[in-house]
XYZ file of N, CA and C in Angstrom:
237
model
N 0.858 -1.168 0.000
C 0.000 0.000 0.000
C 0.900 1.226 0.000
N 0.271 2.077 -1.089
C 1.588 3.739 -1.228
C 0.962 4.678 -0.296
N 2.153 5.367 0.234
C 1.475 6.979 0.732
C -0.068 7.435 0.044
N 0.379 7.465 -1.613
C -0.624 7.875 -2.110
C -2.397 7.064 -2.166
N -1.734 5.809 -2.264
C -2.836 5.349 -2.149
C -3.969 5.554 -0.644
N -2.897 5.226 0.655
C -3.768 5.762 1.806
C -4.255 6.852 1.591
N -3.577 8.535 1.342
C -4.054 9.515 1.542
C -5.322 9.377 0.324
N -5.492 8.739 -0.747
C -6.508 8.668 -1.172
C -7.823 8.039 -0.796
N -7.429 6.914 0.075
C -8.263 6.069 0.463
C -8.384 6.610 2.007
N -8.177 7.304 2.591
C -8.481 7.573 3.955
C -8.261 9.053 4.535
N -8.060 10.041 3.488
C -7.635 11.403 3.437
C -6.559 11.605 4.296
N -6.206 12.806 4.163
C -4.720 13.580 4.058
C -4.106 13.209 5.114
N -5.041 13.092 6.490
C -4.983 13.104 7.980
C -4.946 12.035 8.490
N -4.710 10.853 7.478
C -4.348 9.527 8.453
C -3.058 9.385 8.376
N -2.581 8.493 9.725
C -1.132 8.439 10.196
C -0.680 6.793 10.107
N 0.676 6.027 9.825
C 0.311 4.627 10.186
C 1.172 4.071 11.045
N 1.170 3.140 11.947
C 1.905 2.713 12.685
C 2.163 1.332 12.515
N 3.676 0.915 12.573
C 4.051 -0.457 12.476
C 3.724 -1.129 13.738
N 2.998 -2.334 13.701
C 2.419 -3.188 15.341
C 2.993 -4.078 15.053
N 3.888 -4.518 16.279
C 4.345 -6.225 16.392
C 3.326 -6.938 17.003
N 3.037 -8.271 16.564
C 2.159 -8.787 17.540
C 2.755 -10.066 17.625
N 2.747 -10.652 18.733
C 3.587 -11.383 19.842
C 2.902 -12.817 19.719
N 3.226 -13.818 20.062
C 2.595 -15.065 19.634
C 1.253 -15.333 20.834
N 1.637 -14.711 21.929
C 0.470 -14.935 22.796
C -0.665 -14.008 22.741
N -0.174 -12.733 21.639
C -1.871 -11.815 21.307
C -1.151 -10.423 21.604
N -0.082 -10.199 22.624
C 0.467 -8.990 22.853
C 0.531 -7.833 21.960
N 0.933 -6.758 22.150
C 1.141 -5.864 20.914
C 1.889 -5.009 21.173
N 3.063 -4.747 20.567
C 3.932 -3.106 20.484
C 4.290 -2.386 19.142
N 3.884 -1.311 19.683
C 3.808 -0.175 18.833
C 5.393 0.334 18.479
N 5.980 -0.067 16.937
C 7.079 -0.498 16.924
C 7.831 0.706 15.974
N 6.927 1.881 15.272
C 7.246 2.847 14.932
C 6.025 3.057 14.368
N 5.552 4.807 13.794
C 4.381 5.097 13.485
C 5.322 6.834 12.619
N 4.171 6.839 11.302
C 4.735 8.086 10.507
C 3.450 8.350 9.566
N 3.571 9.447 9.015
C 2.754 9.683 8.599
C 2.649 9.754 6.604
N 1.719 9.472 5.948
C 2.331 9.208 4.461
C 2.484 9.905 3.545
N 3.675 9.963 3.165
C 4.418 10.857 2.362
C 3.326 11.529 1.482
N 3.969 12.806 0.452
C 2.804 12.646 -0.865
C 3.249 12.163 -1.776
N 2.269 12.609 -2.332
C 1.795 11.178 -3.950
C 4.005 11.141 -4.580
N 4.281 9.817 -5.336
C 5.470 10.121 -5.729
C 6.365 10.048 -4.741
N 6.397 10.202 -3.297
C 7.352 10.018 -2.340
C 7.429 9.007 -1.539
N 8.478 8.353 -1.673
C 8.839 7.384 -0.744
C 9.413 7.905 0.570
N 8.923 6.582 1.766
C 9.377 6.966 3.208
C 10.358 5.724 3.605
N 11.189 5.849 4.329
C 11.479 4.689 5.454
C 11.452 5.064 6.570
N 10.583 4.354 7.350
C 10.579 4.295 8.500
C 11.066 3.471 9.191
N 11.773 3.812 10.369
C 12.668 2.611 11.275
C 11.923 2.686 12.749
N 11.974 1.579 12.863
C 10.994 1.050 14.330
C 11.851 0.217 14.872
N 11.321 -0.284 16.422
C 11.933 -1.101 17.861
C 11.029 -1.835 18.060
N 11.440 -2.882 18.898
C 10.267 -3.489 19.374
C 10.517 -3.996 20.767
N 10.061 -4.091 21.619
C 11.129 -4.975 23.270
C 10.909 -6.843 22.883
N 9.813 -7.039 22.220
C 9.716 -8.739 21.901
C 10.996 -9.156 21.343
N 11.429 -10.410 21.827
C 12.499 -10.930 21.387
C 11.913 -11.728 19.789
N 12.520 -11.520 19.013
C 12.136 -11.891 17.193
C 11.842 -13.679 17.820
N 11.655 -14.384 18.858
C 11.229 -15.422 18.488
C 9.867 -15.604 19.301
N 9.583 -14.553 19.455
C 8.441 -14.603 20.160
C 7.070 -13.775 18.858
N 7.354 -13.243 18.402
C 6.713 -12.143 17.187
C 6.390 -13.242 16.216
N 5.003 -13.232 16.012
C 4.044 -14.183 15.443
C 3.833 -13.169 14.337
N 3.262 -12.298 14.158
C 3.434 -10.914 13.177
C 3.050 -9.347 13.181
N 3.349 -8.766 12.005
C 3.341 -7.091 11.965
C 1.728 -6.793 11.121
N 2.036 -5.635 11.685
C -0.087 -4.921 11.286
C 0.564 -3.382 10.759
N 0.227 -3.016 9.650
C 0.059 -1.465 9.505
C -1.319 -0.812 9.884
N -1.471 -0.174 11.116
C -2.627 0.359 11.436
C -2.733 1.607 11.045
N -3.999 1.848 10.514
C -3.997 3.369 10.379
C -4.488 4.098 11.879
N -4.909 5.621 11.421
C -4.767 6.268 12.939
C -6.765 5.885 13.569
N -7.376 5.597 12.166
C -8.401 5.336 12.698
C -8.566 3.706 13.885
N -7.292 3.117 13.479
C -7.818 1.642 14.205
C -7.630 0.567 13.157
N -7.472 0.716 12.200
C -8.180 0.276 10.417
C -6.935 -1.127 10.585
N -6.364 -1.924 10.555
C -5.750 -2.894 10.050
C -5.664 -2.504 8.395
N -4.401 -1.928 7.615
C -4.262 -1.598 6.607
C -3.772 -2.948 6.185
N -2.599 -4.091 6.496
C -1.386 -4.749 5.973
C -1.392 -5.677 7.070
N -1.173 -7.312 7.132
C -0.971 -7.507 8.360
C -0.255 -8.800 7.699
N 1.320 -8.944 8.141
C 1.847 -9.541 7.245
C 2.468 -10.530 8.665
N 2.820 -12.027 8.569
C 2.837 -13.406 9.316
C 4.278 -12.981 9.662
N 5.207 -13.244 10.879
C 6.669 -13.395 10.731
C 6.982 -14.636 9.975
N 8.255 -14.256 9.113
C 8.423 -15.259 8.559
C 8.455 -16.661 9.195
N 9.140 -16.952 10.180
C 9.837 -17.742 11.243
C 8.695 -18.010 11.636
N 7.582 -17.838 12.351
C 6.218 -18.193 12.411
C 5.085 -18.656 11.694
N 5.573 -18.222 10.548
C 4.796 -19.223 9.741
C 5.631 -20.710 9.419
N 5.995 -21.054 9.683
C 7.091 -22.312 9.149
C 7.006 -23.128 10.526
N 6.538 -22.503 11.611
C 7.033 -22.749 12.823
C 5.742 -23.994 13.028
């Protein structure tokens, strides 16, 4: 999903945040930015305190709550 596409699909004023989510349901908020305009790329760099073998997977939330992206850890799916 692009900058552009959110700000089209959810106007100018939504923000997104990277969520780890933990194998037992947990959740940390692992960096959050807001999307570029149309044509611009971002990187964003995030933390997390879960140790990577505990992280079942990541969510792009928007600022409404929205589950945009919610992609499996690799290592967890295989697991």
């Amino acid at each position: 999903v692009s900058g552009a596409e959110l700000s089209t699909a959810y106007g100018a004023d939504i923000s997104c945040q990277l969520v780890v989510v933990g194998a037992k349901g947990q959740t940390d908020v692992a960096g959050s930015w807001a999307p570029p305009a149309p044509g611009r790329d971002i990187e964003a760099i995030g933390a997390t305190s879960l140790k990577t073998t505990d992280i079942a997977s990541f969510k792009i939330v928007g600022s409404d709550g929205t589950t945009l992206v919610s992609v499996p850890a690799p290592w967890a799916a295989t697991a």
